[in-house]
Coordinates of C-alpha atoms in Angstrom, one line a residue:
Chain M
M732 CA 12.7 52.3 -60.5
E733 CA 14.2 49.4 -59.1
K734 CA 15.2 51.3 -55.7
I735 CA 11.7 52.3 -55.4
E736 CA 10.5 48.8 -56.0
R737 CA 12.7 47.7 -53.0
R738 CA 11.2 50.5 -50.6
Q739 CA 8.1 49.6 -51.3
F740 CA 8.4 45.8 -51.0
L741 CA 10.3 46.3 -47.4
K742 CA 7.6 48.9 -46.3
L743 CA 5.2 46.4 -47.3
G744 CA 6.5 43.6 -45.5
L745 CA 7.4 45.9 -42.7
Y746 CA 3.5 46.6 -42.2
S747 CA 2.1 43.1 -42.7
T748 CA 4.7 41.7 -40.2
A749 CA 3.8 44.4 -37.8
G750 CA 0.1 43.9 -38.7
L751 CA 0.6 40.0 -37.6
L752 CA 2.4 40.6 -34.4
V753 CA -0.1 43.1 -33.0
G754 CA -2.9 40.4 -34.6
S755 CA -1.5 37.6 -33.0
V756 CA -1.2 39.5 -29.5
F757 CA -4.8 40.1 -29.5
A758 CA -5.4 36.7 -30.7
F759 CA -3.1 34.8 -27.9
T760 CA -4.1 36.9 -25.1
K761 CA -8.0 37.0 -25.6
T762 CA -8.6 33.7 -24.2
D763 CA -6.5 34.5 -21.0
K764 CA -9.0 37.3 -20.0
E765 CA -12.3 35.2 -20.0
I766 CA -11.5 33.7 -16.7
F767 CA -15.0 33.9 -15.6
Y768 CA -15.3 30.8 -12.9
Q769 CA -13.7 32.7 -9.7
T770 CA -15.9 32.5 -6.7
N771 CA -17.1 29.4 -5.2
E772 CA -20.3 30.1 -6.0
D773 CA -19.3 30.4 -9.7
L774 CA -17.8 26.8 -9.6
L775 CA -21.0 25.5 -8.1
K776 CA -23.0 26.1 -11.1
F777 CA -20.8 23.2 -12.9
D778 CA -20.6 19.8 -12.3
W779 CA -18.3 18.5 -15.2
G780 CA -19.3 15.0 -16.8
F781 CA -17.9 13.2 -19.3
I782 CA -19.1 11.0 -22.1
V783 CA -17.1 8.2 -24.4
D784 CA -18.9 7.2 -27.3
T785 CA -17.2 3.9 -28.1
T786 CA -19.0 3.8 -31.2
R787 CA -17.4 6.3 -32.8
C788 CA -13.6 5.9 -31.6
I789 CA -11.1 4.8 -34.3
G790 CA -7.9 4.3 -32.2
C791 CA -5.9 6.9 -33.6
G792 CA -4.4 7.7 -30.2
A793 CA -4.6 11.7 -31.1
C794 CA -6.3 12.0 -27.6
V795 CA -3.3 10.0 -25.7
R796 CA -0.9 12.3 -27.4
A797 CA -2.8 15.3 -27.1
C798 CA -2.9 14.6 -23.1
K799 CA 0.8 13.5 -22.6
I800 CA 1.8 17.0 -24.4
E801 CA -0.9 19.0 -22.6
N802 CA -0.2 17.8 -19.5
N803 CA 3.7 16.5 -19.7
V804 CA 2.6 13.2 -18.7
P805 CA 5.8 11.0 -17.9
D806 CA 6.7 8.0 -20.2
T807 CA 5.1 4.8 -19.5
Y808 CA 2.3 6.5 -17.5
F809 CA -1.5 7.4 -19.0
R810 CA -3.6 10.0 -17.7
T811 CA -5.7 8.6 -20.7
W812 CA -5.7 5.5 -22.9
V813 CA -7.5 3.5 -25.6
E814 CA -8.2 0.1 -25.3
R815 CA -8.7 -2.0 -28.1
Y816 CA -11.3 -5.3 -28.1
E817 CA -11.1 -7.9 -31.1
I818 CA -13.7 -10.6 -30.7
D819 CA -13.2 -13.7 -33.1
K820 CA -15.5 -16.0 -34.8
N821 CA -14.6 -18.6 -31.2
E822 CA -15.7 -15.9 -29.0
N823 CA -12.0 -15.3 -28.1
V824 CA -11.4 -12.2 -26.7
R825 CA -8.2 -10.3 -26.9
V826 CA -7.7 -6.6 -25.2
D827 CA -4.4 -4.7 -25.8
S828 CA -3.4 -0.9 -25.4
P829 CA 0.3 -0.9 -26.8
N830 CA 2.1 2.0 -24.7
G831 CA -1.5 3.3 -24.0
S832 CA -2.2 3.5 -27.5
L833 CA 0.2 6.6 -27.7
G834 CA 0.9 5.5 -31.6
G835 CA -2.2 4.2 -32.2
F836 CA -2.7 0.6 -33.3
K837 CA -0.8 -1.5 -35.8
D838 CA -1.4 -4.9 -36.4
D839 CA -4.5 -6.9 -35.8
N840 CA -3.9 -9.8 -33.1
F841 CA -6.0 -12.2 -34.9
D842 CA -6.0 -13.2 -38.2
E843 CA -7.8 -10.6 -40.0
T844 CA -10.5 -12.8 -41.5
Q845 CA -11.2 -14.4 -38.0
I846 CA -12.2 -11.2 -36.5
V847 CA -16.1 -10.6 -36.2
K848 CA -16.3 -7.7 -33.8
A849 CA -13.7 -5.1 -32.9
F850 CA -14.1 -1.8 -30.9
F851 CA -12.0 0.9 -29.0
V852 CA -12.8 2.1 -25.5
P853 CA -10.9 5.2 -24.5
K854 CA -10.6 5.3 -20.8
L855 CA -9.6 8.1 -18.3
C856 CA -10.7 9.2 -14.8
N857 CA -14.1 8.7 -13.9
H858 CA -14.2 11.7 -11.6
C859 CA -16.3 9.7 -9.5
Y860 CA -19.2 11.2 -7.3
D861 CA -17.9 8.8 -4.5
S862 CA -14.2 8.3 -5.3
A863 CA -12.3 5.6 -3.7
C864 CA -9.1 7.5 -3.9
T865 CA -11.0 10.6 -2.2
Q866 CA -11.7 8.2 0.6
V867 CA -8.5 6.7 1.3
C868 CA -6.2 9.8 0.6
P869 CA -4.6 10.2 4.5
V870 CA -3.8 13.6 3.8
G871 CA -6.3 15.0 2.3
A872 CA -4.4 15.8 -0.5
T873 CA -7.1 14.0 -3.0
Y874 CA -10.2 16.2 -3.2
E875 CA -13.3 17.2 -5.1
S876 CA -13.4 20.5 -6.5
P877 CA -16.8 22.3 -6.2
D878 CA -17.4 21.6 -9.9
G879 CA -17.2 18.3 -9.5
V880 CA -13.3 17.4 -10.6
V881 CA -11.5 14.9 -8.7
L882 CA -8.2 16.7 -8.0
I883 CA -4.7 16.3 -6.4
D884 CA -2.8 18.7 -4.2
K885 CA 0.7 18.2 -5.4
E886 CA 1.9 20.5 -2.5
R887 CA 0.4 18.4 0.0
C888 CA 0.5 14.6 -1.4
V889 CA 3.0 12.4 0.6
G890 CA 3.1 9.8 -2.3
C891 CA 2.0 6.7 -0.3
G892 CA 0.2 5.3 -3.2
Y893 CA -2.7 4.3 -1.3
C894 CA -5.2 6.2 -3.9
V895 CA -3.4 4.3 -6.7
Q896 CA -4.3 0.9 -5.1
A897 CA -8.0 2.0 -4.2
C898 CA -8.7 3.3 -7.9
P899 CA -10.6 0.5 -9.4
Y900 CA -9.8 1.6 -13.1
G901 CA -6.0 2.1 -13.0
C902 CA -6.5 5.7 -13.8
R903 CA -3.7 6.9 -11.1
Y904 CA 0.1 6.6 -11.0
I905 CA 2.9 7.6 -8.6
D906 CA 4.9 10.6 -10.7
H907 CA 8.4 9.3 -9.3
E908 CA 10.2 12.5 -10.5
K909 CA 7.8 14.7 -8.4
G910 CA 7.4 12.0 -5.7
V911 CA 3.4 12.4 -5.8
A912 CA 0.4 11.0 -7.5
D913 CA -0.9 12.0 -10.7
K914 CA -3.9 11.7 -12.5
C915 CA -6.1 13.1 -15.2
T916 CA -7.7 16.6 -14.0
L917 CA -10.2 16.9 -16.8
C918 CA -7.6 19.6 -17.7
Y919 CA -8.6 21.8 -14.9
H920 CA -6.5 24.9 -16.4
R921 CA -8.2 24.7 -19.4
I922 CA -11.8 24.0 -18.7
H923 CA -11.4 27.1 -16.0
R924 CA -10.7 29.2 -19.1
G925 CA -13.8 28.1 -20.8
E926 CA -11.6 25.5 -22.9
A927 CA -12.4 21.8 -23.6
P928 CA -10.0 19.2 -22.4
A929 CA -7.1 18.6 -24.7
C930 CA -8.5 15.1 -25.4
V931 CA -11.8 16.3 -26.5
D932 CA -10.3 18.8 -28.7
A933 CA -7.7 16.2 -30.2
C934 CA -10.4 13.6 -30.9
P935 CA -11.3 14.1 -34.8
R936 CA -14.2 11.7 -34.4
N937 CA -16.2 13.6 -31.3
A938 CA -16.0 10.1 -29.4
R939 CA -15.3 12.4 -26.4
I940 CA -18.0 14.6 -25.1
F941 CA -17.3 16.8 -22.0
G942 CA -19.9 19.3 -20.6
N943 CA -21.9 20.5 -17.7
L944 CA -24.2 17.9 -16.2
K945 CA -25.9 20.6 -13.9
D946 CA -26.9 22.6 -17.1
P947 CA -30.5 20.8 -18.3
N948 CA -29.6 22.5 -22.0
S949 CA -26.2 21.2 -22.4
K950 CA -25.1 18.8 -24.8
I951 CA -23.8 16.2 -22.6
R952 CA -26.9 16.2 -21.0
R953 CA -28.9 15.9 -24.2
I954 CA -27.1 13.1 -25.1
L955 CA -27.3 11.1 -22.2
H956 CA -31.4 11.4 -22.7
E957 CA -31.3 10.4 -26.3
R958 CA -28.6 7.4 -25.6
R959 CA -27.9 4.0 -23.9
Y960 CA -24.9 3.9 -21.8
G961 CA -23.4 2.4 -19.0
L962 CA -20.6 2.9 -16.4
L963 CA -17.4 1.1 -15.6
K964 CA -17.7 -1.4 -12.4
P965 CA -20.9 0.3 -11.0
E966 CA -20.8 -2.5 -8.6
L967 CA -18.3 -0.7 -6.4
G968 CA -20.3 1.9 -5.6
T969 CA -17.9 4.8 -6.8
N970 CA -20.8 6.3 -9.0
P971 CA -18.4 7.1 -11.8
K972 CA -19.3 10.4 -14.1
C973 CA -17.7 9.1 -17.1
Y974 CA -20.7 7.5 -19.1
Y975 CA -20.0 5.0 -21.8
I976 CA -21.9 4.9 -25.0
G977 CA -22.1 1.4 -26.6
L978 CA -20.2 0.1 -23.6
D979 CA -19.5 -4.0 -24.1
M980 CA -19.8 -6.4 -21.3
E981 CA -16.3 -7.3 -22.2
V982 CA -14.9 -4.1 -20.8
K983 CA -13.9 -4.1 -17.3
Chain G
M311 CA 5.4 -8.0 -21.3
Q312 CA 2.0 -9.0 -22.3
G313 CA 1.0 -12.4 -23.8
P314 CA -1.7 -12.2 -26.5
D315 CA -4.6 -13.2 -24.0
S316 CA -3.6 -11.4 -21.1
F317 CA -4.3 -7.7 -20.6
V318 CA -3.3 -5.4 -17.9
F319 CA -4.1 -1.4 -17.8
P320 CA -1.1 0.3 -18.9
N321 CA -0.7 2.2 -15.5
E322 CA -0.2 -1.1 -13.9
L323 CA 3.0 -2.0 -15.7
H324 CA 4.6 -0.4 -12.4
V325 CA 3.8 -1.9 -9.1
T326 CA 3.2 0.8 -6.6
W327 CA 3.7 -0.7 -3.5
T328 CA 7.2 -2.7 -3.5
V329 CA 9.0 -4.9 -1.1
M330 CA 8.9 -2.2 1.7
I331 CA 5.4 -2.8 2.0
V332 CA 6.2 -6.2 2.6
L333 CA 8.5 -5.5 5.0
Y334 CA 6.3 -3.0 7.1
P335 CA 3.6 -5.6 8.2
Y336 CA 6.3 -7.7 8.8
I337 CA 8.2 -6.0 11.1
T338 CA 5.1 -4.3 12.9
G339 CA 3.6 -8.0 13.2
M340 CA 6.4 -8.9 15.5
V341 CA 6.2 -6.0 17.4
A342 CA 2.7 -6.7 18.2
G343 CA 3.6 -10.5 18.8
A344 CA 6.0 -9.8 20.9
F345 CA 4.4 -7.3 23.0
I346 CA 1.3 -10.0 23.2
V347 CA 3.8 -12.6 24.7
S348 CA 4.9 -10.4 27.4
S349 CA 1.6 -9.6 28.3
F350 CA 0.9 -13.4 28.8
Y351 CA 3.3 -13.1 31.7
H352 CA 2.3 -9.6 33.2
V353 CA -1.2 -9.6 33.0
F354 CA -2.3 -13.5 33.0
G355 CA 0.2 -14.3 35.3
M356 CA 1.7 -17.0 33.5
E357 CA 4.9 -17.5 35.6
K358 CA 6.7 -19.7 33.4
L359 CA 6.8 -17.1 30.7
K360 CA 8.7 -14.7 33.3
P361 CA 12.2 -15.5 31.7
I362 CA 11.1 -13.9 28.8
A363 CA 8.7 -11.4 29.7
R364 CA 11.2 -8.7 29.5
F365 CA 13.0 -10.1 26.2
A366 CA 9.5 -9.8 24.7
L367 CA 9.0 -6.4 25.8
V368 CA 12.4 -5.0 24.6
S369 CA 12.3 -7.0 21.2
S370 CA 9.0 -5.1 21.0
L371 CA 10.3 -1.7 21.3
A372 CA 13.5 -2.6 19.1
F373 CA 11.2 -3.5 16.1
L374 CA 9.0 -0.7 16.5
C375 CA 12.0 1.7 16.1
F376 CA 12.5 0.4 12.7
A377 CA 9.0 -0.2 11.9
T378 CA 8.4 2.9 9.8
V379 CA 11.8 2.9 7.9
P380 CA 10.5 1.0 5.1
L381 CA 7.7 3.1 4.9
L382 CA 9.4 6.6 5.0
N383 CA 11.7 4.9 2.2
H384 CA 8.9 4.2 0.1
L385 CA 7.0 7.6 0.2
G386 CA 7.1 9.7 -2.7
R387 CA 7.8 12.7 -0.4
P388 CA 9.1 11.6 2.7
D389 CA 9.8 15.3 4.0
R390 CA 6.1 15.4 4.0
A391 CA 5.4 12.1 6.5
F392 CA 4.1 14.6 9.2
N393 CA 1.2 15.5 7.1
I394 CA -0.4 12.4 8.0
M395 CA -0.4 14.1 11.5
V396 CA -1.0 17.3 10.6
T397 CA -3.7 17.3 8.2
P398 CA -5.4 14.0 8.2
N399 CA -8.7 13.0 6.5
F400 CA -10.2 10.5 8.7
N401 CA -12.2 9.1 6.1
S402 CA -9.2 7.4 5.2
A403 CA -8.2 4.2 7.1
M404 CA -4.5 5.0 6.7
S405 CA -4.7 8.5 8.5
G406 CA -5.0 7.0 12.2
F407 CA -1.7 5.1 11.3
G408 CA 0.4 7.9 12.8
F409 CA -1.8 8.2 15.8
V410 CA -1.9 4.5 16.8
Y411 CA 1.6 4.2 16.3
L412 CA 2.6 6.9 18.4
F413 CA 0.4 5.6 21.1
Y414 CA 1.5 2.5 21.0
M415 CA 5.2 3.5 21.2
I416 CA 4.2 5.3 24.5
V417 CA 2.9 2.6 25.9
V418 CA 5.8 0.0 25.1
V419 CA 8.2 2.8 26.4
L420 CA 6.5 3.5 29.5
E421 CA 6.2 -0.1 30.4
I422 CA 9.6 -0.8 29.6
W423 CA 10.7 2.3 31.8
F424 CA 8.7 1.1 35.2
S425 CA 9.7 -2.5 34.7
Y426 CA 13.4 -1.4 34.3
R427 CA 13.4 1.3 37.0
E428 CA 14.5 -1.0 39.9
D429 CA 17.4 -2.3 37.8
F430 CA 18.4 1.1 36.4
I431 CA 18.6 2.7 40.0
E432 CA 20.9 0.0 41.0
K433 CA 23.5 0.4 37.9
Y434 CA 23.3 4.3 38.4
R435 CA 24.7 3.4 41.9
N436 CA 27.0 1.0 40.8
S437 CA 28.3 2.8 37.6
K438 CA 30.7 5.7 37.0
G439 CA 31.3 8.5 34.3
L440 CA 29.7 8.5 31.5
A441 CA 27.5 5.5 32.4
K442 CA 26.5 6.9 35.4
T443 CA 25.1 10.3 33.6
I444 CA 23.1 8.1 31.1
Y445 CA 21.4 6.0 33.7
R446 CA 21.1 9.2 35.6
I447 CA 19.0 10.7 32.8
L448 CA 17.4 7.4 32.3
I449 CA 15.8 7.2 35.4
L450 CA 15.1 11.0 35.6
G451 CA 16.8 11.6 38.5
D452 CA 14.7 9.7 40.7
V453 CA 16.6 7.3 43.2
N454 CA 14.1 6.8 45.2
I455 CA 13.1 2.9 45.5
N456 CA 11.6 0.8 48.2
E457 CA 8.9 -1.5 48.5
N458 CA 6.0 0.8 48.0
T459 CA 7.7 2.2 44.8
K460 CA 8.3 -1.3 43.7
K461 CA 4.6 -2.2 44.3
Y462 CA 3.9 0.9 42.7
D463 CA 6.0 0.0 39.5
R464 CA 4.4 -3.5 38.9
K465 CA 0.7 -1.9 39.3
V466 CA 1.5 0.4 36.5
V467 CA 3.4 -2.4 34.4
T468 CA 0.6 -4.7 35.0
F469 CA -2.2 -1.9 33.6
L470 CA 0.3 -0.8 30.7
A471 CA 0.4 -4.7 29.7
A472 CA -3.5 -5.1 29.9
F473 CA -4.1 -1.6 28.1
G474 CA -1.2 -2.6 25.5
I475 CA -3.0 -5.8 24.2
P476 CA -5.7 -4.0 22.5
V477 CA -3.3 -1.5 21.3
A478 CA -1.3 -4.0 19.9
C479 CA -4.1 -5.6 18.2
I480 CA -5.1 -2.4 16.7
L481 CA -1.7 -1.6 15.5
H482 CA -1.7 -4.8 13.7
G483 CA -4.8 -5.4 12.8
Y484 CA -5.0 -2.0 11.5
V485 CA -2.6 -2.9 9.0
G486 CA -4.7 -5.9 7.8
F487 CA -7.9 -3.5 7.6
L488 CA -5.7 -1.2 5.3
F489 CA -5.4 -4.0 2.7
G490 CA -9.0 -5.6 3.5
S491 CA -10.9 -2.5 2.9
I492 CA -9.5 -1.8 -0.5
K493 CA -12.4 -2.8 -3.0
A494 CA -10.6 -2.5 -6.1
N495 CA -8.1 -5.3 -4.8
L496 CA -9.6 -8.6 -5.7
W497 CA -7.0 -10.3 -3.6
W498 CA -7.2 -7.9 -0.8
S499 CA -10.8 -7.2 -0.3
T500 CA -12.0 -9.5 2.9
P501 CA -12.9 -8.7 6.0
L502 CA -11.0 -11.8 7.4
M503 CA -7.8 -10.1 6.4
F504 CA -7.7 -7.9 9.7
I505 CA -8.1 -11.1 11.8
I506 CA -5.5 -13.1 9.6
F507 CA -3.0 -10.2 10.3
I508 CA -3.6 -10.4 13.9
F509 CA -2.8 -14.2 14.2
S510 CA -0.1 -14.2 11.9
A511 CA 1.3 -11.4 13.9
I512 CA 1.3 -13.5 17.2
V513 CA 2.8 -16.3 15.2
S514 CA 5.6 -13.7 13.9
G515 CA 6.1 -12.5 17.7
L516 CA 6.3 -16.0 19.2
A517 CA 8.5 -17.4 16.4
V518 CA 10.9 -14.3 16.6
L519 CA 11.5 -14.7 20.3
I520 CA 11.8 -18.3 20.4
F521 CA 14.3 -18.1 17.6
L522 CA 16.2 -15.3 19.3
Y523 CA 16.2 -17.1 22.8
Q524 CA 17.6 -20.0 22.0
F525 CA 20.1 -18.3 19.5
V526 CA 21.0 -16.1 22.0
H527 CA 21.9 -18.9 24.7
W528 CA 23.8 -20.9 22.0
L529 CA 26.1 -18.2 21.4
R530 CA 26.5 -17.8 25.1
R531 CA 26.7 -21.1 25.7
K532 CA 23.8 -21.5 28.3
Q533 CA 20.7 -23.2 28.9
V534 CA 17.5 -21.8 27.7
N535 CA 14.6 -22.1 30.6
Q536 CA 13.1 -25.3 29.3
E537 CA 9.9 -24.7 30.7
S538 CA 9.3 -21.2 29.3
Y539 CA 10.8 -22.5 26.4
E540 CA 8.4 -25.4 25.8
L541 CA 5.2 -23.5 26.8
M542 CA 6.0 -20.8 24.1
S543 CA 6.6 -23.7 21.2
K544 CA 3.0 -24.9 22.4
W545 CA 1.6 -21.4 22.0
L546 CA 3.3 -21.1 18.7
W547 CA 1.6 -24.4 17.6
G548 CA -1.8 -23.3 19.0
F549 CA -1.6 -19.9 17.2
M550 CA 0.1 -21.0 13.8
I551 CA -2.7 -23.7 13.3
I552 CA -5.2 -20.7 13.9
A553 CA -3.4 -18.6 11.5
V554 CA -2.8 -20.9 8.8
I555 CA -6.5 -22.3 8.9
L556 CA -7.9 -18.9 8.5
E557 CA -5.5 -18.1 5.7
L558 CA -6.9 -21.3 4.1
M559 CA -10.1 -20.8 4.7
E560 CA -10.2 -17.3 3.1
V561 CA -9.2 -18.8 -0.2
L562 CA -11.4 -21.8 0.4
S563 CA -14.8 -19.3 1.0
I564 CA -13.8 -17.3 -2.3
S565 CA -13.0 -20.3 -4.2
Y566 CA -16.5 -22.0 -3.1
E567 CA -18.6 -18.9 -4.0
R568 CA -17.2 -19.2 -7.4
T569 CA -17.9 -15.6 -8.6
E570 CA -16.0 -13.6 -10.9
R571 CA -13.3 -13.1 -8.6
W572 CA -12.4 -16.8 -8.4
G573 CA -11.7 -17.0 -12.1
V574 CA -9.2 -14.4 -11.8
L575 CA -7.7 -15.5 -8.1
E576 CA -7.4 -18.9 -9.4
Q577 CA -5.3 -18.0 -12.2
L578 CA -3.2 -16.2 -9.9
I579 CA -2.8 -19.1 -7.5
N580 CA -1.8 -21.2 -9.9
G581 CA 0.3 -19.0 -12.0
K582 CA 2.3 -16.0 -10.7
L583 CA 1.9 -17.3 -7.0
K584 CA 2.5 -20.9 -7.5
I585 CA 6.1 -21.0 -6.0
S586 CA 5.9 -18.6 -3.5
Y587 CA 2.5 -19.2 -2.1
V588 CA 1.3 -23.1 -3.0
Y589 CA 4.6 -24.5 -3.0
L590 CA 6.5 -22.4 -0.3
Q591 CA 3.8 -20.7 2.3
I592 CA 1.6 -23.5 2.3
F593 CA 3.6 -26.8 1.7
V594 CA 6.9 -26.2 3.1
F595 CA 6.9 -23.3 5.5
S596 CA 3.4 -23.9 7.0
I597 CA 3.1 -27.8 7.2
G598 CA 6.6 -28.1 7.6
P599 CA 6.3 -26.2 11.1
F600 CA 3.2 -27.7 11.6
L601 CA 4.4 -31.4 11.7
I602 CA 7.5 -30.7 13.8
L603 CA 5.9 -28.5 16.4
S604 CA 3.4 -31.6 16.6
V605 CA 6.0 -34.0 17.5
T606 CA 7.5 -31.6 19.8
S607 CA 4.3 -30.8 21.9
I608 CA 3.0 -34.3 21.9
A609 CA 6.0 -36.6 22.0
K610 CA 6.8 -36.9 25.6
N611 CA 10.3 -39.1 25.3
L612 CA 12.0 -36.7 23.2
N613 CA 15.8 -36.0 23.7
I614 CA 15.8 -32.4 25.3
K615 CA 18.5 -31.2 22.7
L616 CA 16.9 -32.4 19.7
K617 CA 13.5 -31.2 20.8
N618 CA 14.9 -27.7 21.5
T619 CA 16.6 -27.9 17.9
L620 CA 13.7 -28.6 16.2
I621 CA 11.5 -26.0 18.0
W622 CA 14.2 -23.7 17.1
I623 CA 14.1 -25.0 13.4
A624 CA 10.4 -24.4 13.5
S625 CA 10.4 -20.9 14.8
G626 CA 12.9 -20.0 11.7
M627 CA 10.5 -21.5 9.5
L628 CA 7.3 -19.7 10.9
L629 CA 9.3 -16.3 10.2
I630 CA 9.7 -17.2 6.7
Q631 CA 6.3 -18.4 6.4
V632 CA 4.9 -15.0 7.9
L633 CA 7.2 -13.1 5.7
L634 CA 5.9 -15.2 2.6
M635 CA 2.4 -14.5 3.4
R636 CA 3.0 -10.9 3.7
W637 CA 4.9 -11.1 0.2
N638 CA 2.1 -13.0 -1.0
V639 CA -0.6 -10.5 0.0
V640 CA 1.2 -7.5 -0.5
I641 CA 3.1 -8.1 -3.9
G642 CA 0.2 -11.0 -5.2
G643 CA -2.8 -8.6 -4.9
Q644 CA -0.8 -6.0 -7.2
L645 CA -0.2 -8.7 -9.7
V646 CA -4.0 -9.2 -10.7
S647 CA -5.2 -6.8 -12.9
K648 CA -8.3 -4.5 -12.5
S649 CA -9.0 -5.4 -15.6
M650 CA -9.3 -8.7 -14.8
R651 CA -7.7 -10.1 -18.0
G652 CA -4.0 -10.7 -17.1
F653 CA -1.3 -10.2 -14.4
T654 CA 1.7 -7.7 -14.2
E655 CA 4.8 -8.5 -13.0
Y656 CA 7.4 -7.5 -10.2
F657 CA 10.8 -8.0 -9.1
P658 CA 12.5 -5.7 -6.3
G659 CA 15.9 -5.1 -8.2
Y660 CA 19.2 -6.0 -6.1
F661 CA 20.4 -2.6 -5.5
D662 CA 17.6 -0.2 -6.1
K663 CA 16.6 2.1 -3.6
E664 CA 13.7 -0.2 -2.6
G665 CA 15.7 -3.2 -3.9
L666 CA 16.6 -6.5 -2.2
L667 CA 19.8 -5.3 -0.5
V668 CA 18.4 -2.3 1.4
S669 CA 15.4 -4.8 2.3
I670 CA 18.1 -7.4 3.9
G671 CA 19.6 -3.9 5.9
I672 CA 15.9 -3.0 7.1
V673 CA 15.2 -6.7 8.4
I674 CA 18.6 -7.0 10.3
V675 CA 19.2 -3.4 11.7
P676 CA 16.7 -4.0 14.3
F677 CA 18.4 -7.3 15.4
L678 CA 21.5 -5.1 16.0
L679 CA 19.5 -2.5 17.9
L680 CA 18.2 -5.3 20.0
M681 CA 22.1 -6.5 20.8
L682 CA 22.4 -2.7 21.9
F683 CA 19.4 -2.7 24.1
D684 CA 20.8 -6.0 25.9
R685 CA 23.9 -3.8 26.8
L686 CA 21.7 -1.0 28.5
F687 CA 19.2 -3.1 30.1
P688 CA 20.1 -7.1 30.2
F689 CA 16.8 -8.8 29.5
F690 CA 18.0 -12.4 30.4
E691 CA 18.4 -13.0 34.2
K692 CA 22.0 -14.1 34.9
K693 CA 21.2 -16.6 37.7
G694 CA 19.5 -18.7 34.8
A695 CA 22.9 -19.6 33.6
S696 CA 24.4 -23.2 34.0

């Protein structure tokens, strides 16, 4: 009796392991087959835009951590970060972003009883329509993809840092290990296969919304039609397409 | 690193353009300035400047040879440096750099070649062995020299000197434009930057020539040509006045406009740049040489030795002034956070790849090269010796 039970147990175990393996092979390879944007014409159907809902962000820093893991962002550099704004009874403003809020926020800057208003503002590359970084790149390594994402050709970049100077939002940095410029790509490798950028997926509050601005029925267009929003430094004429809902005048 | 009332974007804790980018405009400034001084003689016929015309030209070349060194040291991928000429993006202000630089190099080398051709041929005839071969290569094997060829050489030199003035202005004004056209930077973004850079270039060019001219003659225990030395000092006086006034007017106009920008820059000037800009660049190294040069230019009965020493000191001070100006522009501008809420910090480090030791080396090497050039084509006439 005992022997049969053991045999049965082993059989069962073997079958279920095999089943799990086969199942997971299907599950994990499935997405790879769904690359549906291949030609230039396909890409032209898209214009990727981004919404940051500052009224929803809770400053947990999950987006920053997700971005760092997804894109191998070097320490002390950031493709995205979260800023915290605290305003006290006397209208003093304090802003911070400790280590880009990689570990979230711990203590308040003011005495808690003095704070009258506080909010978080996630930041990332604005993928501007008229981006200053694309304009100044001397070798044409920074360019706008047909689907409206500002990207860097790392095979061509010389690492002069002119784009870092030109970006009004502080979104670029020189990756000293590779000697080239780097910044947010809207997780181009992910959106290319129909997934959302890592930060969007990681956000527990849906404070980050990503979508196709060329699609009149997209969620991003619907929200932009319903809500009031602002842009960062619109006076510089870069025409950013990262839209900030509930943008406060203190945010620059 | 950040105080409670100060905020910089997380990426701004790293200053991207280091002291190397301070040295580049400093060295090209001397290149452009020295060239323009040599053109004063060749084009505008200032005979008094003849004794230093060749020296100015060769100095220009010596600095030019090393102007790109700090840039290459700074590039993240120096191996791809030529991409700037292979795949230029002409929307970028920086993309023309390689072409302007190369073009200017050709003009300077040609001008030197034509103005030294006669000397080279003479040396070729009087030398032996390896030196003879070197001179033979330098003259491209052509020993034909007569009144006609001399006339032709002089014509070409005059043309190149005239043509080189706008090219020198472009070379350096262009560097100013690179900074002035960055709208994201509060401290740089001004159309005046272009003009300020041209004038400060002429100041540094004149200053380095005066400084070296006197210094070399002291070393060799010879007398400088008093007329040309004094003339240069007066030009230096004039140009430094224009340069400093322009620098101050720029800040004044930003200040007077009282926009949001001034609120930030005021803190920069009174904070991080207080010593290097207000005290050193303006008070000590601008007003100081201005007073000294005013005395040497106006006073009639000054002892010549004292006068020359004073001019020499003033030129040395102006060399430091221009270096400080480059530092305050390049580094100062990057200290301001684009969040407009705070300032970052920068110190190059002593022994880093882009640190102080390397910087000092990069500044000294062109002078050593100049010494070598003096062996090859002596620029001070021997008969001027006392």
